[in-house]
mmCIF file of C-alpha atoms in Angstrom:
data_model
loop_
_atom_site.group_PDB
_atom_site.id
_atom_site.type_symbol
_atom_site.label_atom_id
_atom_site.label_comp_id
_atom_site.label_asym_id
_atom_site.label_seq_id
_atom_site.Cartn_x
_atom_site.Cartn_y
_atom_site.Cartn_z
ATOM 1 C CA MET A 63 106.723 -51.758 -74.650
ATOM 2 C CA GLY A 64 104.504 -49.370 -76.447
ATOM 3 C CA ARG A 65 105.041 -48.393 -80.048
ATOM 4 C CA TYR A 66 104.091 -45.315 -82.042
ATOM 5 C CA GLN A 67 104.977 -43.890 -85.421
ATOM 6 C CA ARG A 68 107.327 -40.810 -85.538
ATOM 7 C CA TRP A 69 105.624 -39.788 -88.708
ATOM 8 C CA HIS A 70 108.066 -37.168 -90.396
ATOM 9 C CA PHE A 71 109.619 -36.382 -87.215
ATOM 10 C CA VAL A 72 113.176 -37.535 -86.321
ATOM 11 C CA ARG A 73 115.066 -38.823 -83.100
ATOM 12 C CA SER A 74 116.937 -35.555 -82.997
ATOM 13 C CA ASP A 75 113.602 -33.714 -82.522
ATOM 14 C CA ARG A 76 113.054 -34.994 -78.947
ATOM 15 C CA VAL A 77 112.769 -32.679 -76.025
ATOM 16 C CA ILE A 78 111.660 -32.772 -72.552
ATOM 17 C CA ARG A 79 110.255 -29.370 -71.045
ATOM 18 C CA PRO A 80 107.675 -28.232 -68.454
ATOM 19 C CA GLU A 81 104.281 -28.126 -69.704
ATOM 20 C CA THR A 82 102.862 -24.559 -68.924
ATOM 21 C CA ARG A 83 99.587 -23.815 -67.427
ATOM 22 C CA GLU A 84 98.561 -21.869 -70.515
ATOM 23 C CA ARG A 85 99.405 -24.737 -73.003
ATOM 24 C CA HIS A 86 97.523 -27.222 -71.055
ATOM 25 C CA ALA A 87 94.549 -24.873 -70.602
ATOM 26 C CA ARG A 88 94.397 -24.356 -74.425
ATOM 27 C CA TYR A 89 94.496 -28.007 -75.006
ATOM 28 C CA GLN A 90 91.618 -28.889 -72.456
ATOM 29 C CA ALA A 91 89.528 -25.888 -73.909
ATOM 30 C CA ARG A 92 89.664 -27.463 -77.566
ATOM 31 C CA TYR A 93 87.800 -30.631 -76.120
ATOM 32 C CA ASN A 94 85.632 -28.526 -73.727
ATOM 33 C CA HIS A 95 87.140 -29.818 -70.535
ATOM 34 C CA VAL A 96 86.925 -27.867 -67.494
ATOM 35 C CA GLU A 97 89.820 -28.294 -64.968
ATOM 36 C CA ASN A 98 90.889 -26.433 -61.679
ATOM 37 C CA LEU A 99 94.657 -25.269 -62.600
ATOM 38 C CA SER A 100 95.260 -23.466 -59.360
ATOM 39 C CA ASN A 101 97.755 -25.982 -58.251
ATOM 40 C CA TRP A 102 99.264 -26.452 -61.605
ATOM 41 C CA HIS A 103 102.846 -27.869 -60.984
ATOM 42 C CA GLU A 104 104.226 -27.831 -64.717
ATOM 43 C CA PRO A 105 104.909 -31.455 -65.392
ATOM 44 C CA ASP A 106 107.443 -32.594 -67.898
ATOM 45 C CA GLU A 107 106.079 -33.195 -71.415
ATOM 46 C CA TYR A 108 107.805 -35.381 -73.788
ATOM 47 C CA LEU A 109 107.984 -34.027 -77.393
ATOM 48 C CA TYR A 110 109.154 -34.351 -80.962
ATOM 49 C CA LEU A 111 109.504 -30.702 -81.696
ATOM 50 C CA THR A 112 110.588 -28.944 -84.999
ATOM 51 C CA THR A 113 109.594 -25.717 -86.890
ATOM 52 C CA ALA A 114 107.196 -25.268 -89.608
ATOM 53 C CA GLU A 115 109.895 -24.477 -92.125
ATOM 54 C CA ILE A 116 111.855 -27.843 -91.484
ATOM 55 C CA LEU A 117 108.644 -29.878 -91.451
ATOM 56 C CA ARG A 118 107.675 -28.334 -94.781
ATOM 57 C CA GLN A 119 110.910 -29.163 -96.215
ATOM 58 C CA ARG A 120 110.748 -32.805 -94.806
ATOM 59 C CA LEU A 121 107.298 -33.357 -96.399
ATOM 60 C CA ALA A 122 108.527 -31.764 -99.608
ATOM 61 C CA ALA A 123 111.534 -34.251 -99.839
ATOM 62 C CA ALA A 124 108.886 -37.012 -99.316
ATOM 63 C CA GLY A 125 106.814 -35.974 -102.302
ATOM 64 C CA PHE A 126 104.162 -33.821 -100.507
ATOM 65 C CA HIS A 127 103.990 -30.160 -101.345
ATOM 66 C CA ARG A 128 101.536 -27.529 -102.774
ATOM 67 C CA THR A 129 101.267 -29.143 -106.125
ATOM 68 C CA THR A 130 100.319 -32.609 -104.761
ATOM 69 C CA LEU A 131 97.934 -30.985 -102.263
ATOM 70 C CA GLU A 132 96.228 -29.042 -105.299
ATOM 71 C CA LEU A 133 96.009 -32.372 -107.204
ATOM 72 C CA GLU A 134 94.527 -34.234 -104.182
ATOM 73 C CA PHE A 135 92.064 -31.354 -103.663
ATOM 74 C CA LEU A 136 90.715 -31.542 -107.183
ATOM 75 C CA GLU A 137 90.435 -35.606 -106.675
ATOM 76 C CA TYR A 138 88.646 -34.909 -103.376
ATOM 77 C CA LEU A 139 85.945 -32.909 -105.014
ATOM 78 C CA GLN A 140 85.599 -35.198 -107.887
ATOM 79 C CA VAL A 141 84.615 -37.857 -105.326
ATOM 80 C CA ALA A 142 82.455 -35.785 -103.376
ATOM 81 C CA PHE A 143 80.533 -34.514 -106.212
ATOM 82 C CA LYS A 144 80.376 -37.893 -107.990
ATOM 83 C CA PHE A 145 76.613 -38.015 -107.393
ATOM 84 C CA PRO A 146 74.209 -35.192 -108.085
ATOM 85 C CA HIS A 147 73.414 -34.808 -104.534
ATOM 86 C CA PRO A 148 76.458 -35.373 -102.013
ATOM 87 C CA ARG A 149 75.837 -36.827 -98.725
ATOM 88 C CA PHE A 150 76.312 -33.408 -97.069
ATOM 89 C CA ALA A 151 73.766 -31.844 -99.330
ATOM 90 C CA SER A 152 70.997 -34.498 -99.773
ATOM 91 C CA THR A 153 69.366 -34.386 -96.468
ATOM 92 C CA HIS A 154 65.984 -35.335 -95.409
ATOM 93 C CA GLU A 155 65.440 -31.987 -94.088
ATOM 94 C CA GLU A 156 62.800 -29.634 -95.596
ATOM 95 C CA GLY A 157 62.220 -25.827 -96.013
ATOM 96 C CA ILE A 158 64.779 -23.501 -94.815
ATOM 97 C CA LYS A 159 67.106 -26.219 -93.662
ATOM 98 C CA ALA A 160 67.135 -27.903 -97.094
ATOM 99 C CA ARG A 161 67.777 -24.651 -98.677
ATOM 100 C CA LYS A 162 70.781 -24.018 -96.638
ATOM 101 C CA ALA A 163 72.142 -27.481 -97.269
ATOM 102 C CA GLU A 164 71.978 -26.751 -101.035
ATOM 103 C CA GLU A 165 73.537 -23.300 -100.622
ATOM 104 C CA ARG A 166 76.266 -25.055 -98.668
ATOM 105 C CA ALA A 167 76.753 -27.345 -101.507
ATOM 106 C CA ALA A 168 76.936 -24.613 -104.040
ATOM 107 C CA THR A 169 79.563 -22.842 -102.042
ATOM 108 C CA ILE A 170 81.712 -25.765 -101.814
ATOM 109 C CA ARG A 171 81.302 -26.384 -105.650
ATOM 110 C CA ARG A 172 82.550 -22.815 -106.413
ATOM 111 C CA ALA A 173 85.293 -22.765 -103.842
ATOM 112 C CA GLY A 174 88.905 -23.204 -104.825
ATOM 113 C CA LEU A 175 91.779 -24.373 -102.705
ATOM 114 C CA ASP A 176 92.813 -20.770 -101.822
ATOM 115 C CA ASP A 177 89.439 -20.113 -100.341
ATOM 116 C CA TRP A 178 89.718 -23.347 -98.280
ATOM 117 C CA LEU A 179 93.325 -22.307 -97.122
ATOM 118 C CA PHE A 180 91.744 -18.802 -96.002
ATOM 119 C CA ALA A 181 89.297 -20.767 -93.979
ATOM 120 C CA LEU A 182 91.744 -23.071 -92.554
ATOM 121 C CA ARG A 183 93.883 -20.029 -91.478
ATOM 122 C CA VAL A 184 90.771 -18.479 -89.622
ATOM 123 C CA VAL A 185 90.225 -21.973 -87.849
ATOM 124 C CA MET A 186 93.809 -22.168 -86.839
ATOM 125 C CA SER A 187 94.257 -18.361 -85.760
ATOM 126 C CA LYS A 188 90.901 -18.549 -83.637
ATOM 127 C CA ASP A 189 91.565 -22.169 -82.524
ATOM 128 C CA LEU A 190 88.030 -23.055 -83.702
ATOM 129 C CA THR A 191 86.868 -26.552 -82.898
ATOM 130 C CA VAL A 192 83.577 -28.410 -82.705
ATOM 131 C CA HIS A 193 83.422 -27.227 -79.040
ATOM 132 C CA ASN A 194 84.544 -23.779 -79.882
ATOM 133 C CA SER A 195 82.659 -22.621 -82.889
ATOM 134 C CA ARG A 196 82.840 -19.146 -84.415
ATOM 135 C CA MET A 197 80.640 -16.536 -82.711
ATOM 136 C CA GLU A 198 80.491 -14.037 -85.614
ATOM 137 C CA ASP A 199 80.522 -14.096 -89.543
ATOM 138 C CA ILE A 200 83.746 -13.695 -91.334
ATOM 139 C CA ALA A 201 84.343 -11.104 -93.917
ATOM 140 C CA TYR A 202 85.636 -12.264 -97.201
ATOM 141 C CA SER A 203 86.667 -10.577 -100.539
ATOM 142 C CA ASP A 204 84.754 -12.846 -102.907
ATOM 143 C CA PRO A 205 81.053 -12.326 -102.653
ATOM 144 C CA ASN A 206 80.314 -15.497 -104.438
ATOM 145 C CA ILE A 207 81.936 -17.622 -101.551
ATOM 146 C CA ASP A 208 80.291 -17.912 -98.126
ATOM 147 C CA ILE A 209 83.554 -18.307 -96.327
ATOM 148 C CA ASN A 210 81.678 -18.966 -93.237
ATOM 149 C CA VAL A 211 80.506 -22.372 -94.689
ATOM 150 C CA LEU A 212 84.047 -23.346 -95.333
ATOM 151 C CA VAL A 213 85.118 -22.389 -91.900
ATOM 152 C CA ASP A 214 82.446 -24.373 -90.275
ATOM 153 C CA GLU A 215 83.217 -27.485 -92.405
ATOM 154 C CA THR A 216 87.090 -27.061 -91.618
ATOM 155 C CA SER A 217 86.476 -26.668 -87.957
ATOM 156 C CA GLY A 218 84.058 -29.737 -87.679
ATOM 157 C CA PHE A 219 81.091 -27.454 -86.233
ATOM 158 C CA LEU A 220 78.587 -29.239 -88.671
ATOM 159 C CA GLY A 221 79.601 -32.554 -87.506
ATOM 160 C CA TRP A 222 78.611 -35.523 -89.635
ATOM 161 C CA LYS A 223 77.046 -33.278 -92.264
ATOM 162 C CA ASP A 224 80.468 -32.115 -93.465
ATOM 163 C CA ILE A 225 82.101 -32.821 -96.713
ATOM 164 C CA SER A 226 82.649 -36.482 -97.436
ATOM 165 C CA PRO A 227 84.788 -38.623 -97.610
ATOM 166 C CA ARG A 228 86.657 -37.779 -94.470
ATOM 167 C CA ILE A 229 90.277 -38.456 -93.246
ATOM 168 C CA LYS A 230 90.147 -40.386 -90.112
ATOM 169 C CA HIS A 231 90.557 -38.251 -87.002
ATOM 170 C CA LEU A 232 90.531 -35.088 -89.172
ATOM 171 C CA LEU A 233 87.509 -32.895 -90.077
ATOM 172 C CA GLY A 234 86.219 -31.187 -93.174
ATOM 173 C CA PHE A 235 89.290 -29.947 -95.070
ATOM 174 C CA PRO A 236 89.055 -31.295 -98.701
ATOM 175 C CA CYS A 237 91.893 -33.902 -98.895
ATOM 176 C CA PHE A 238 92.556 -37.583 -98.269
ATOM 177 C CA THR A 239 95.681 -37.880 -96.568
ATOM 178 C CA LEU A 240 97.498 -36.631 -93.313
ATOM 179 C CA GLU A 241 100.460 -35.326 -95.343
ATOM 180 C CA SER A 242 98.211 -33.314 -97.525
ATOM 181 C CA MET A 243 96.463 -32.025 -94.498
ATOM 182 C CA ALA A 244 99.824 -31.020 -92.933
ATOM 183 C CA VAL A 245 100.987 -29.314 -96.205
ATOM 184 C CA ALA A 246 97.706 -27.220 -96.040
ATOM 185 C CA MET A 247 98.288 -26.280 -92.497
ATOM 186 C CA LEU A 248 101.814 -25.522 -93.231
ATOM 187 C CA GLU A 249 100.778 -23.146 -96.046
ATOM 188 C CA VAL A 250 99.148 -20.918 -93.641
ATOM 189 C CA THR A 251 101.667 -21.141 -90.827
ATOM 190 C CA GLU A 252 104.662 -18.966 -89.942
ATOM 191 C CA ASP A 253 108.155 -20.593 -90.611
ATOM 192 C CA ASP A 254 109.167 -20.473 -86.975
ATOM 193 C CA ALA A 255 105.922 -21.834 -85.487
ATOM 194 C CA GLU A 256 106.126 -25.045 -83.447
ATOM 195 C CA CYS A 257 105.226 -28.389 -84.805
ATOM 196 C CA ILE A 258 104.998 -31.113 -82.260
ATOM 197 C CA LEU A 259 104.433 -34.656 -81.897
ATOM 198 C CA ASP A 260 103.435 -35.227 -78.093
ATOM 199 C CA VAL A 261 104.112 -38.571 -76.574
ATOM 200 C CA SER A 262 103.818 -37.489 -73.022
ATOM 201 C CA ASP A 263 101.177 -39.779 -72.170
ATOM 202 C CA LEU A 264 102.873 -42.926 -73.470
ATOM 203 C CA VAL A 265 106.071 -42.048 -71.714
ATOM 204 C CA ARG A 266 104.364 -41.116 -68.384
ATOM 205 C CA THR A 267 102.456 -44.531 -68.302
ATOM 206 C CA ASN A 268 105.538 -46.332 -69.091
ATOM 207 C CA ARG A 269 104.176 -47.489 -72.711
ATOM 208 C CA ALA A 270 107.214 -45.775 -74.387
ATOM 209 C CA TYR A 271 110.887 -45.798 -73.614
ATOM 210 C CA SER A 272 112.308 -43.576 -76.303
ATOM 211 C CA PHE A 273 113.170 -40.724 -74.002
ATOM 212 C CA GLU A 274 114.999 -42.723 -71.365
ATOM 213 C CA ASP A 275 118.411 -41.409 -72.349
ATOM 214 C CA LEU A 276 117.135 -37.753 -72.133
ATOM 215 C CA VAL A 277 115.488 -38.505 -68.837
ATOM 216 C CA VAL A 278 118.662 -39.695 -67.493
ATOM 217 C CA ALA A 279 120.664 -36.737 -68.768
ATOM 218 C CA LYS A 280 118.184 -34.499 -67.309
ATOM 219 C CA LYS A 281 118.353 -36.140 -63.999
ATOM 220 C CA ASN A 282 122.218 -36.001 -64.053
ATOM 221 C CA ALA A 283 122.190 -32.251 -64.887
ATOM 222 C CA THR A 284 119.720 -31.582 -62.078
ATOM 223 C CA GLN A 285 121.857 -33.356 -59.573
ATOM 224 C CA SER A 286 124.953 -31.675 -60.651
ATOM 225 C CA LYS A 287 123.265 -28.319 -60.031
ATOM 226 C CA ASP A 288 122.336 -29.451 -56.417
ATOM 227 C CA VAL A 289 125.905 -30.235 -55.575
ATOM 228 C CA ARG A 290 127.500 -27.093 -54.210
ATOM 229 C CA PRO A 291 131.326 -26.837 -53.522
ATOM 230 C CA ILE A 292 132.574 -27.332 -49.940
ATOM 231 C CA GLN A 293 133.378 -23.953 -48.271
ATOM 232 C CA HIS A 294 136.982 -24.064 -46.608
#
């Protein structure tokens, strides 16, 4: 039997619903996958689903909130700039490329948490990834902050040159823990936005059985709808 961690989701968050063509296409686009969806049949997806507001409350109850994010942000920058030339600034490049690396480092030194959160909002709203980078410069109110540097760092567009240390499986936002990353994302997310833990692949391949009761209930409900009263 497969095992997985529910993180801050709970058993009552479980839902089974059809996976729409639009949701699947958006997911594929994030990873630069091309797929013919003309015969898409909306398979069931198995999710833990709650709202941003509720997940924010759960994280706060567990001790993760804006204040802890700010503290972790400062600690992160201390580590990143522990040496005169952090990894993302001290490249072996010369000329224009080396100067751009130094300019990026200067922007990151000056940027505050609110600047990074603005960049994160841009990345999330435009669905930017390493495969879907920005096509134009982003305007910003502070002329001393090159917000495009922060957007590129956060979206992972700059690859292994992004700010270090990294969170495993996450990109260049300046924090250490998954919980702080979630707090940051929830800072720029509407209260009623969906927050999802998708375990569909585990359920479909019989590596997880935590949805069995819902599967049976759905099957019984479908069968009940198919039973029609006998006409006399």
